[in-house]
PDB file of C-alpha atoms in Angstrom:
ATOM      1  CA  MET A   1      -3.813 -27.437  34.493  1.00  0.00           C
ATOM      2  CA  GLU A   2      -3.130 -27.263  38.223  1.00  0.00           C
ATOM      3  CA  PRO A   3      -1.451 -24.193  39.684  1.00  0.00           C
ATOM      4  CA  GLN A   4       2.166 -24.693  40.607  1.00  0.00           C
ATOM      5  CA  HIS A   5       3.153 -25.049  44.217  1.00  0.00           C
ATOM      6  CA  PRO A   6       5.102 -21.938  45.360  1.00  0.00           C
ATOM      7  CA  ASP A   7       8.196 -24.083  45.982  1.00  0.00           C
ATOM      8  CA  ASP A   8       7.987 -25.405  42.421  1.00  0.00           C
ATOM      9  CA  LEU A   9       8.056 -21.896  41.024  1.00  0.00           C
ATOM     10  CA  SER A  10      11.063 -21.058  43.141  1.00  0.00           C
ATOM     11  CA  ILE A  11      12.904 -24.142  41.909  1.00  0.00           C
ATOM     12  CA  THR A  12      11.965 -23.302  38.316  1.00  0.00           C
ATOM     13  CA  GLU A  13      13.327 -19.790  38.716  1.00  0.00           C
ATOM     14  CA  GLN A  14      16.503 -21.156  40.279  1.00  0.00           C
ATOM     15  CA  ALA A  15      16.942 -23.601  37.398  1.00  0.00           C
ATOM     16  CA  PHE A  16      16.643 -20.788  34.848  1.00  0.00           C
ATOM     17  CA  GLU A  17      19.184 -18.755  36.810  1.00  0.00           C
ATOM     18  CA  TRP A  18      21.590 -21.692  36.929  1.00  0.00           C
ATOM     19  CA  TYR A  19      21.233 -22.178  33.190  1.00  0.00           C
ATOM     20  CA  ASP A  20      22.340 -18.587  32.633  1.00  0.00           C
ATOM     21  CA  VAL A  21      25.131 -18.771  35.208  1.00  0.00           C
ATOM     22  CA  LEU A  22      26.585 -21.911  33.645  1.00  0.00           C
ATOM     23  CA  ARG A  23      26.818 -20.270  30.229  1.00  0.00           C
ATOM     24  CA  THR A  24      29.464 -17.834  31.494  1.00  0.00           C
ATOM     25  CA  GLY A  25      30.575 -19.221  34.859  1.00  0.00           C
ATOM     26  CA  GLY A  26      33.763 -20.963  35.766  1.00  0.00           C
ATOM     27  CA  ALA A  27      34.789 -23.796  38.056  1.00  0.00           C
ATOM     28  CA  ARG A  28      33.410 -22.136  41.200  1.00  0.00           C
ATOM     29  CA  GLU A  29      29.979 -21.734  39.626  1.00  0.00           C
ATOM     30  CA  ARG A  30      29.976 -25.304  38.320  1.00  0.00           C
ATOM     31  CA  ALA A  31      30.825 -26.594  41.808  1.00  0.00           C
ATOM     32  CA  ALA A  32      27.995 -24.552  43.351  1.00  0.00           C
ATOM     33  CA  PHE A  33      25.639 -25.835  40.658  1.00  0.00           C
ATOM     34  CA  ALA A  34      26.642 -29.446  41.364  1.00  0.00           C
ATOM     35  CA  GLU A  35      25.903 -28.867  45.046  1.00  0.00           C
ATOM     36  CA  TRP A  36      22.503 -27.385  44.179  1.00  0.00           C
ATOM     37  CA  LEU A  37      21.715 -30.472  42.071  1.00  0.00           C
ATOM     38  CA  ARG A  38      22.727 -32.816  44.907  1.00  0.00           C
ATOM     39  CA  THR A  39      20.337 -31.192  47.374  1.00  0.00           C
ATOM     40  CA  SER A  40      17.181 -32.451  45.659  1.00  0.00           C
ATOM     41  CA  PRO A  41      16.086 -34.702  42.819  1.00  0.00           C
ATOM     42  CA  ARG A  42      13.547 -31.971  42.025  1.00  0.00           C
ATOM     43  CA  HIS A  43      16.443 -29.654  41.195  1.00  0.00           C
ATOM     44  CA  VAL A  44      17.779 -32.177  38.702  1.00  0.00           C
ATOM     45  CA  GLY A  45      14.395 -32.649  37.069  1.00  0.00           C
ATOM     46  CA  GLU A  46      13.674 -28.949  36.840  1.00  0.00           C
ATOM     47  CA  PHE A  47      17.091 -28.168  35.383  1.00  0.00           C
ATOM     48  CA  LEU A  48      16.544 -30.855  32.747  1.00  0.00           C
ATOM     49  CA  SER A  49      13.178 -29.281  31.915  1.00  0.00           C
ATOM     50  CA  VAL A  50      14.734 -25.823  31.606  1.00  0.00           C
ATOM     51  CA  THR A  51      17.486 -27.190  29.372  1.00  0.00           C
ATOM     52  CA  ALA A  52      14.865 -28.841  27.153  1.00  0.00           C
ATOM     53  CA  VAL A  53      13.020 -25.529  26.810  1.00  0.00           C
ATOM     54  CA  TYR A  54      16.174 -23.745  25.694  1.00  0.00           C
ATOM     55  CA  GLN A  55      17.080 -26.518  23.259  1.00  0.00           C
ATOM     56  CA  GLU A  56      13.585 -26.632  21.818  1.00  0.00           C
ATOM     57  CA  HIS A  57      13.616 -22.906  21.172  1.00  0.00           C
ATOM     58  CA  ALA A  58      17.228 -22.575  20.011  1.00  0.00           C
ATOM     59  CA  GLY A  59      17.347 -20.711  16.759  1.00  0.00           C
ATOM     60  CA  VAL A  60      13.765 -19.457  17.022  1.00  0.00           C
ATOM     61  CA  PRO A  61      13.904 -15.745  16.243  1.00  0.00           C
ATOM     62  CA  PHE A  62      12.553 -13.421  18.897  1.00  0.00           C
ATOM     63  CA  THR A  63       9.901 -11.070  17.587  1.00  0.00           C
ATOM     64  CA  GLN A  64       8.427  -8.220  19.466  1.00  0.00           C
ATOM     65  CA  ASP A  65       5.041  -6.874  18.405  1.00  0.00           C
TER      66      ASP A  65
END
C-alpha cells in the first residue's frame, strides 16, 4: 500500500470532521459543507468514503481492551 499524500490525509480529516458537523449542524453548516464539496471532486469522493466507513461499522459495538 502506498503512503497517502499529505493533502489526502488533510482532506480525509476534513471529511470526518464534516461528517460529525452534519450530524448536529443546521442550515449554516450545511451551506458551508456544500461549498466545501463544490471546491473539489476529491472532497466529494472522500466524504463518500467516510460515509461508507460509518455505514459499514454502524451497530458494531466498540470494545476497549
